[in-house]
PDB file of C-alpha atoms in Angstrom:
ATOM      1  CA  ASP B   1      49.375  16.248  25.543  1.00  0.00           C
ATOM      2  CA  ALA B   2      46.899  13.407  24.695  1.00  0.00           C
ATOM      3  CA  LYS B   3      43.322  13.472  25.690  1.00  0.00           C
ATOM      4  CA  THR B   4      42.264  10.516  27.990  1.00  0.00           C
ATOM      5  CA  THR B   5      38.411   9.062  28.080  1.00  0.00           C
ATOM      6  CA  GLN B   6      37.215   7.521  31.591  1.00  0.00           C
ATOM      7  CA  PRO B   7      34.007   6.359  32.830  1.00  0.00           C
ATOM      8  CA  PRO B   8      32.326   8.717  34.824  1.00  0.00           C
ATOM      9  CA  SER B   9      31.484   6.334  37.619  1.00  0.00           C
ATOM     10  CA  MET B  10      32.308   2.870  39.339  1.00  0.00           C
ATOM     11  CA  ASP B  11      31.190   1.351  42.190  1.00  0.00           C
ATOM     12  CA  CYS B  12      33.261  -1.752  43.783  1.00  0.00           C
ATOM     13  CA  ALA B  13      32.708  -4.078  47.138  1.00  0.00           C
ATOM     14  CA  GLU B  14      34.952  -3.342  50.011  1.00  0.00           C
ATOM     15  CA  GLY B  15      37.872  -5.769  49.860  1.00  0.00           C
ATOM     16  CA  ARG B  16      37.505  -6.736  46.120  1.00  0.00           C
ATOM     17  CA  ALA B  17      39.547  -5.518  43.556  1.00  0.00           C
ATOM     18  CA  ALA B  18      38.829  -1.988  41.823  1.00  0.00           C
ATOM     19  CA  ASN B  19      39.725  -1.970  38.199  1.00  0.00           C
ATOM     20  CA  LEU B  20      39.544   1.757  36.724  1.00  0.00           C
ATOM     21  CA  PRO B  21      39.889   1.854  32.736  1.00  0.00           C
ATOM     22  CA  CYS B  22      41.590   4.806  30.992  1.00  0.00           C
ATOM     23  CA  ASN B  23      41.542   5.214  27.056  1.00  0.00           C
ATOM     24  CA  HIS B  24      44.449   7.453  25.375  1.00  0.00           C
ATOM     25  CA  SER B  25      44.117   6.506  21.916  1.00  0.00           C
ATOM     26  CA  THR B  26      46.217   9.564  20.744  1.00  0.00           C
ATOM     27  CA  ILE B  27      48.978   9.200  23.355  1.00  0.00           C
ATOM     28  CA  SER B  28      52.540   9.799  21.877  1.00  0.00           C
ATOM     29  CA  GLY B  29      55.543   7.823  22.032  1.00  0.00           C
ATOM     30  CA  ASN B  30      57.262   9.805  24.639  1.00  0.00           C
ATOM     31  CA  GLU B  31      54.368  10.351  26.751  1.00  0.00           C
ATOM     32  CA  TYR B  32      53.703   8.696  30.225  1.00  0.00           C
ATOM     33  CA  VAL B  33      50.493   7.561  31.925  1.00  0.00           C
ATOM     34  CA  TYR B  34      49.810   9.013  35.283  1.00  0.00           C
ATOM     35  CA  TRP B  35      47.051   8.590  37.794  1.00  0.00           C
ATOM     36  CA  TYR B  36      46.019  10.532  40.557  1.00  0.00           C
ATOM     37  CA  ARG B  37      43.315  10.778  42.925  1.00  0.00           C
ATOM     38  CA  GLN B  38      41.247  13.280  45.009  1.00  0.00           C
ATOM     39  CA  ILE B  39      39.514  12.156  48.110  1.00  0.00           C
ATOM     40  CA  HIS B  40      36.449  14.511  48.903  1.00  0.00           C
ATOM     41  CA  SER B  41      37.951  18.039  49.234  1.00  0.00           C
ATOM     42  CA  GLN B  42      41.870  17.072  49.486  1.00  0.00           C
ATOM     43  CA  GLY B  43      44.179  18.266  47.362  1.00  0.00           C
ATOM     44  CA  PRO B  44      44.763  15.476  44.174  1.00  0.00           C
ATOM     45  CA  GLN B  45      47.851  12.662  45.393  1.00  0.00           C
ATOM     46  CA  TYR B  46      49.631  10.720  43.082  1.00  0.00           C
ATOM     47  CA  ILE B  47      49.155   7.388  42.366  1.00  0.00           C
ATOM     48  CA  ILE B  48      51.474   5.739  39.997  1.00  0.00           C
ATOM     49  CA  HIS B  49      52.893   6.264  36.646  1.00  0.00           C
ATOM     50  CA  GLY B  50      54.105   4.287  33.590  1.00  0.00           C
ATOM     51  CA  LEU B  51      55.560   4.633  30.265  1.00  0.00           C
ATOM     52  CA  LYS B  52      55.004   1.247  28.289  1.00  0.00           C
ATOM     53  CA  ASN B  53      55.531  -1.823  30.979  1.00  0.00           C
ATOM     54  CA  ASN B  54      53.126  -2.742  33.630  1.00  0.00           C
ATOM     55  CA  GLU B  55      53.838  -0.571  37.188  1.00  0.00           C
ATOM     56  CA  THR B  56      53.049  -1.731  40.617  1.00  0.00           C
ATOM     57  CA  ASN B  57      53.834   0.163  44.034  1.00  0.00           C
ATOM     58  CA  GLU B  58      52.398   0.230  47.462  1.00  0.00           C
ATOM     59  CA  MET B  59      49.448   1.783  46.440  1.00  0.00           C
ATOM     60  CA  ALA B  60      48.219   0.041  42.914  1.00  0.00           C
ATOM     61  CA  SER B  61      49.369  -1.503  39.711  1.00  0.00           C
ATOM     62  CA  LEU B  62      48.973  -0.254  36.449  1.00  0.00           C
ATOM     63  CA  ILE B  63      48.828  -2.092  33.298  1.00  0.00           C
ATOM     64  CA  ILE B  64      49.481  -0.387  29.768  1.00  0.00           C
ATOM     65  CA  THR B  65      48.508  -2.149  26.739  1.00  0.00           C
ATOM     66  CA  GLU B  66      50.647  -3.073  23.849  1.00  0.00           C
ATOM     67  CA  ASP B  67      49.932  -0.433  21.697  1.00  0.00           C
ATOM     68  CA  ARG B  68      49.424   1.910  24.737  1.00  0.00           C
ATOM     69  CA  LYS B  69      46.274   3.176  23.337  1.00  0.00           C
ATOM     70  CA  SER B  70      44.402   2.386  26.791  1.00  0.00           C
ATOM     71  CA  SER B  71      45.519   1.479  30.585  1.00  0.00           C
ATOM     72  CA  THR B  72      44.156  -0.211  33.757  1.00  0.00           C
ATOM     73  CA  LEU B  73      44.692   0.973  37.217  1.00  0.00           C
ATOM     74  CA  ILE B  74      44.074  -1.619  39.700  1.00  0.00           C
ATOM     75  CA  LEU B  75      43.286  -1.326  43.362  1.00  0.00           C
ATOM     76  CA  PRO B  76      43.961  -4.739  44.638  1.00  0.00           C
ATOM     77  CA  HIS B  77      41.992  -4.805  47.699  1.00  0.00           C
ATOM     78  CA  ALA B  78      39.658  -1.520  47.937  1.00  0.00           C
ATOM     79  CA  THR B  79      38.974  -0.353  50.993  1.00  0.00           C
ATOM     80  CA  LEU B  80      36.025   2.204  52.136  1.00  0.00           C
ATOM     81  CA  ARG B  81      38.895   5.069  52.339  1.00  0.00           C
ATOM     82  CA  ASP B  82      39.977   4.317  48.413  1.00  0.00           C
ATOM     83  CA  THR B  83      36.447   6.078  47.746  1.00  0.00           C
ATOM     84  CA  ALA B  84      37.603   9.030  45.393  1.00  0.00           C
ATOM     85  CA  VAL B  85      37.545  10.768  41.792  1.00  0.00           C
ATOM     86  CA  TYR B  86      40.771   8.768  39.925  1.00  0.00           C
ATOM     87  CA  TYR B  87      42.011  10.741  37.572  1.00  0.00           C
ATOM     88  CA  CYS B  88      44.053   9.278  34.336  1.00  0.00           C
ATOM     89  CA  ILE B  89      46.407  11.700  32.990  1.00  0.00           C
ATOM     90  CA  VAL B  90      48.539  11.698  29.951  1.00  0.00           C
ATOM     91  CA  ARG B  91      51.778  13.826  29.527  1.00  0.00           C
ATOM     92  CA  GLY B  92      55.231  14.240  28.452  1.00  0.00           C
ATOM     93  CA  GLY B  93      58.358  12.904  31.066  1.00  0.00           C
ATOM     94  CA  GLY B  94      59.524  16.723  30.791  1.00  0.00           C
ATOM     95  CA  GLY B  95      57.345  17.983  33.647  1.00  0.00           C
ATOM     96  CA  GLY B  96      54.894  21.026  33.040  1.00  0.00           C
ATOM     97  CA  LYS B  97      51.309  21.164  33.842  1.00  0.00           C
ATOM     98  CA  LEU B  98      48.733  17.909  34.493  1.00  0.00           C
ATOM     99  CA  ILE B  99      45.800  18.424  33.052  1.00  0.00           C
ATOM    100  CA  PHE B 100      43.038  16.732  34.577  1.00  0.00           C
ATOM    101  CA  GLY B 101      39.777  15.416  32.954  1.00  0.00           C
ATOM    102  CA  GLN B 102      36.738  14.671  34.714  1.00  0.00           C
ATOM    103  CA  GLY B 103      37.642  11.412  36.411  1.00  0.00           C
ATOM    104  CA  THR B 104      36.378   8.482  37.437  1.00  0.00           C
ATOM    105  CA  GLU B 105      34.298   8.737  40.801  1.00  0.00           C
ATOM    106  CA  LEU B 106      35.017   5.427  42.710  1.00  0.00           C
ATOM    107  CA  SER B 107      32.636   4.441  45.225  1.00  0.00           C
ATOM    108  CA  VAL B 108      34.012   1.406  47.516  1.00  0.00           C
ATOM    109  CA  LYS B 109      30.559  -0.077  49.439  1.00  0.00           C
ATOM    110  CA  PRO B 110      30.870  -2.004  52.063  1.00  0.00           C
TER     111      PRO B 110
ATOM    112  CA  GLY G   1      55.002  20.689  58.270  1.00  0.00           C
ATOM    113  CA  ALA G   2      56.687  19.029  55.632  1.00  0.00           C
ATOM    114  CA  GLY G   3      53.973  19.716  52.999  1.00  0.00           C
ATOM    115  CA  VAL G   4      52.718  22.246  50.797  1.00  0.00           C
ATOM    116  CA  SER G   5      51.149  25.009  52.455  1.00  0.00           C
ATOM    117  CA  GLN G   6      48.700  27.648  51.451  1.00  0.00           C
ATOM    118  CA  SER G   7      47.632  30.405  53.182  1.00  0.00           C
ATOM    119  CA  PRO G   8      44.867  32.086  53.744  1.00  0.00           C
ATOM    120  CA  ARG G   9      42.641  28.553  53.972  1.00  0.00           C
ATOM    121  CA  TYR G  10      39.486  30.649  53.443  1.00  0.00           C
ATOM    122  CA  LYS G  11      38.861  34.271  51.977  1.00  0.00           C
ATOM    123  CA  VAL G  12      35.681  36.149  51.449  1.00  0.00           C
ATOM    124  CA  THR G  13      35.892  39.613  49.619  1.00  0.00           C
ATOM    125  CA  LYS G  14      34.193  42.047  47.794  1.00  0.00           C
ATOM    126  CA  ARG G  15      33.588  42.353  44.204  1.00  0.00           C
ATOM    127  CA  GLY G  16      36.470  44.681  42.755  1.00  0.00           C
ATOM    128  CA  GLN G  17      38.705  43.980  45.747  1.00  0.00           C
ATOM    129  CA  ASP G  18      42.236  42.588  44.901  1.00  0.00           C
ATOM    130  CA  VAL G  19      43.269  39.494  46.812  1.00  0.00           C
ATOM    131  CA  ALA G  20      46.923  37.741  47.281  1.00  0.00           C
ATOM    132  CA  LEU G  21      46.990  33.662  47.703  1.00  0.00           C
ATOM    133  CA  ARG G  22      50.298  32.562  49.238  1.00  0.00           C
ATOM    134  CA  CYS G  23      51.816  29.030  48.597  1.00  0.00           C
ATOM    135  CA  ASP G  24      54.555  27.811  50.557  1.00  0.00           C
ATOM    136  CA  PRO G  25      56.225  24.636  48.588  1.00  0.00           C
ATOM    137  CA  ILE G  26      58.220  21.654  49.997  1.00  0.00           C
ATOM    138  CA  SER G  27      61.633  22.486  50.911  1.00  0.00           C
ATOM    139  CA  GLY G  28      63.988  21.970  47.751  1.00  0.00           C
ATOM    140  CA  HIS G  29      61.145  21.581  45.429  1.00  0.00           C
ATOM    141  CA  VAL G  30      62.261  23.580  42.229  1.00  0.00           C
ATOM    142  CA  SER G  31      58.967  23.549  40.585  1.00  0.00           C
ATOM    143  CA  LEU G  32      55.384  25.351  41.601  1.00  0.00           C
ATOM    144  CA  TYR G  33      52.294  25.020  40.370  1.00  0.00           C
ATOM    145  CA  TRP G  34      48.797  26.803  40.408  1.00  0.00           C
ATOM    146  CA  TYR G  35      45.719  25.325  39.519  1.00  0.00           C
ATOM    147  CA  ARG G  36      42.020  26.350  40.138  1.00  0.00           C
ATOM    148  CA  GLN G  37      38.977  24.100  41.023  1.00  0.00           C
ATOM    149  CA  ALA G  38      35.381  24.782  40.339  1.00  0.00           C
ATOM    150  CA  LEU G  39      32.986  22.822  42.634  1.00  0.00           C
ATOM    151  CA  GLY G  40      32.663  19.179  40.923  1.00  0.00           C
ATOM    152  CA  GLN G  41      35.248  19.522  38.439  1.00  0.00           C
ATOM    153  CA  GLY G  42      38.961  18.610  38.304  1.00  0.00           C
ATOM    154  CA  PRO G  43      41.696  21.410  39.043  1.00  0.00           C
ATOM    155  CA  GLU G  44      42.486  23.415  35.896  1.00  0.00           C
ATOM    156  CA  PHE G  45      46.016  24.405  35.174  1.00  0.00           C
ATOM    157  CA  LEU G  46      46.932  28.190  36.020  1.00  0.00           C
ATOM    158  CA  THR G  47      50.940  28.440  35.807  1.00  0.00           C
ATOM    159  CA  TYR G  48      53.771  27.367  36.952  1.00  0.00           C
ATOM    160  CA  PHE G  49      57.701  27.760  37.947  1.00  0.00           C
ATOM    161  CA  ASN G  50      60.767  26.532  38.227  1.00  0.00           C
ATOM    162  CA  TYR G  51      62.857  28.139  40.502  1.00  0.00           C
ATOM    163  CA  GLU G  52      61.677  31.647  40.116  1.00  0.00           C
ATOM    164  CA  ALA G  53      61.269  31.839  36.539  1.00  0.00           C
ATOM    165  CA  GLN G  54      57.549  31.722  35.261  1.00  0.00           C
ATOM    166  CA  GLN G  55      57.576  28.594  32.767  1.00  0.00           C
ATOM    167  CA  ASP G  56      54.241  28.932  31.737  1.00  0.00           C
ATOM    168  CA  LYS G  57      51.339  31.050  32.419  1.00  0.00           C
ATOM    169  CA  SER G  58      48.836  29.784  29.420  1.00  0.00           C
ATOM    170  CA  GLY G  59      46.321  28.954  32.118  1.00  0.00           C
ATOM    171  CA  LEU G  60      45.953  32.443  33.671  1.00  0.00           C
ATOM    172  CA  PRO G  61      42.392  33.189  32.282  1.00  0.00           C
ATOM    173  CA  ASN G  62      42.943  36.956  31.951  1.00  0.00           C
ATOM    174  CA  ASP G  63      45.262  39.871  32.503  1.00  0.00           C
ATOM    175  CA  ARG G  64      43.676  40.308  36.278  1.00  0.00           C
ATOM    176  CA  PHE G  65      45.349  36.916  37.358  1.00  0.00           C
ATOM    177  CA  SER G  66      49.345  37.200  37.923  1.00  0.00           C
ATOM    178  CA  ALA G  67      51.755  34.987  39.809  1.00  0.00           C
ATOM    179  CA  GLU G  68      55.045  35.514  41.316  1.00  0.00           C
ATOM    180  CA  ARG G  69      57.907  33.444  42.965  1.00  0.00           C
ATOM    181  CA  PRO G  70      61.047  36.234  43.489  1.00  0.00           C
ATOM    182  CA  GLU G  71      63.284  34.012  45.646  1.00  0.00           C
ATOM    183  CA  GLY G  72      62.150  30.479  44.107  1.00  0.00           C
ATOM    184  CA  SER G  73      60.378  29.288  47.197  1.00  0.00           C
ATOM    185  CA  ILE G  74      57.002  31.269  48.328  1.00  0.00           C
ATOM    186  CA  SER G  75      54.584  31.917  45.537  1.00  0.00           C
ATOM    187  CA  THR G  76      52.032  34.652  45.427  1.00  0.00           C
ATOM    188  CA  LEU G  77      49.133  34.541  43.240  1.00  0.00           C
ATOM    189  CA  THR G  78      47.095  37.810  42.839  1.00  0.00           C
ATOM    190  CA  ILE G  79      43.925  38.450  41.426  1.00  0.00           C
ATOM    191  CA  GLN G  80      42.985  41.598  40.698  1.00  0.00           C
ATOM    192  CA  ARG G  81      39.662  43.530  40.836  1.00  0.00           C
ATOM    193  CA  THR G  82      38.122  40.402  41.585  1.00  0.00           C
ATOM    194  CA  GLU G  83      34.705  38.825  40.134  1.00  0.00           C
ATOM    195  CA  GLN G  84      32.202  36.757  41.443  1.00  0.00           C
ATOM    196  CA  ARG G  85      33.139  34.198  38.393  1.00  0.00           C
ATOM    197  CA  ASP G  86      36.545  34.218  40.446  1.00  0.00           C
ATOM    198  CA  SER G  87      35.067  32.248  43.491  1.00  0.00           C
ATOM    199  CA  ALA G  88      36.946  28.763  43.373  1.00  0.00           C
ATOM    200  CA  MET G  89      39.327  26.842  45.289  1.00  0.00           C
ATOM    201  CA  TYR G  90      42.839  27.885  44.783  1.00  0.00           C
ATOM    202  CA  ARG G  91      45.224  24.755  44.634  1.00  0.00           C
ATOM    203  CA  CYS G  92      49.125  24.826  44.525  1.00  0.00           C
ATOM    204  CA  ALA G  93      51.641  22.071  44.318  1.00  0.00           C
ATOM    205  CA  SER G  94      55.235  21.171  43.877  1.00  0.00           C
ATOM    206  CA  SER G  95      57.701  19.029  42.956  1.00  0.00           C
ATOM    207  CA  LEU G  96      60.903  18.073  43.553  1.00  0.00           C
ATOM    208  CA  GLN G  97      61.793  18.436  39.850  1.00  0.00           C
ATOM    209  CA  PRO G  98      60.071  19.757  36.660  1.00  0.00           C
ATOM    210  CA  GLY G  99      60.407  16.480  35.006  1.00  0.00           C
ATOM    211  CA  LEU G 100      60.991  12.644  35.301  1.00  0.00           C
ATOM    212  CA  ALA G 101      64.799  11.911  36.172  1.00  0.00           C
ATOM    213  CA  GLY G 102      64.226   8.462  34.610  1.00  0.00           C
ATOM    214  CA  VAL G 103      61.468   5.632  34.113  1.00  0.00           C
ATOM    215  CA  GLY G 104      61.511   4.524  37.165  1.00  0.00           C
ATOM    216  CA  ALA G 105      61.682   7.866  39.100  1.00  0.00           C
ATOM    217  CA  SER G 106      58.699  10.359  40.604  1.00  0.00           C
ATOM    218  CA  THR G 107      60.570  13.571  40.697  1.00  0.00           C
ATOM    219  CA  ASP G 108      57.979  15.168  38.957  1.00  0.00           C
ATOM    220  CA  THR G 109      55.243  14.048  41.486  1.00  0.00           C
ATOM    221  CA  GLN G 110      53.132  17.273  42.088  1.00  0.00           C
ATOM    222  CA  TYR G 111      52.056  17.381  46.040  1.00  0.00           C
ATOM    223  CA  PHE G 112      49.411  19.294  46.349  1.00  0.00           C
ATOM    224  CA  GLY G 113      48.470  21.609  49.364  1.00  0.00           C
ATOM    225  CA  PRO G 114      45.122  21.789  51.116  1.00  0.00           C
ATOM    226  CA  GLY G 115      43.793  24.690  48.906  1.00  0.00           C
ATOM    227  CA  THR G 116      42.395  28.541  49.331  1.00  0.00           C
ATOM    228  CA  ARG G 117      38.873  28.631  49.129  1.00  0.00           C
ATOM    229  CA  LEU G 118      37.916  32.177  47.489  1.00  0.00           C
ATOM    230  CA  THR G 119      34.623  33.391  47.512  1.00  0.00           C
ATOM    231  CA  VAL G 120      33.905  36.682  45.815  1.00  0.00           C
ATOM    232  CA  LEU G 121      30.506  38.185  46.721  1.00  0.00           C
TER     233      LEU G 121
END
């Protein structure tokens, strides 16, 4: 599975969009980009995933560059409850383990 | 409840004792995963099952760690002769299917339980 690189921390003002970047330059053609987040001491929570097209759901949007070497998770209107560690994970669609890196610690401030 | 449950939530044991951690996945979920998480770190994969078959145990750190899922539902992670370095949060997750049913599907979404905090004295 391809390795990902994320900034260790980011701040965002409440109500503004939070844009979390992820580099995955070694991603292969059949690998997907997944995002999970972990709020405080809770278990990780799935957010969204995509292959090459941009994706949107009720939680977030995922923008994947055309060369698929990087992506951005967008929380359109961040709230204080979005404060969490966000993990970008690259994995094949066949299932199996998730490899969590260090993630980005997002702090949403009032 | 409808989510993944784990028991016990907290376990304190003395070095050298064996411990068994239980995971009850979401009903009907084919795949079950075990992870370990140290403080301030992301979860680290240990092993996973599809039904009762152990598919990947590459993350088990040594032969003191073992896991089973005999009837394809509840799973037990056993640590023999515990050591202080085994202290961590042990998390279980389950997914409906092992993989994606299609690009737009989320059949492989892993739902995590609350974890078992293991402390070895």
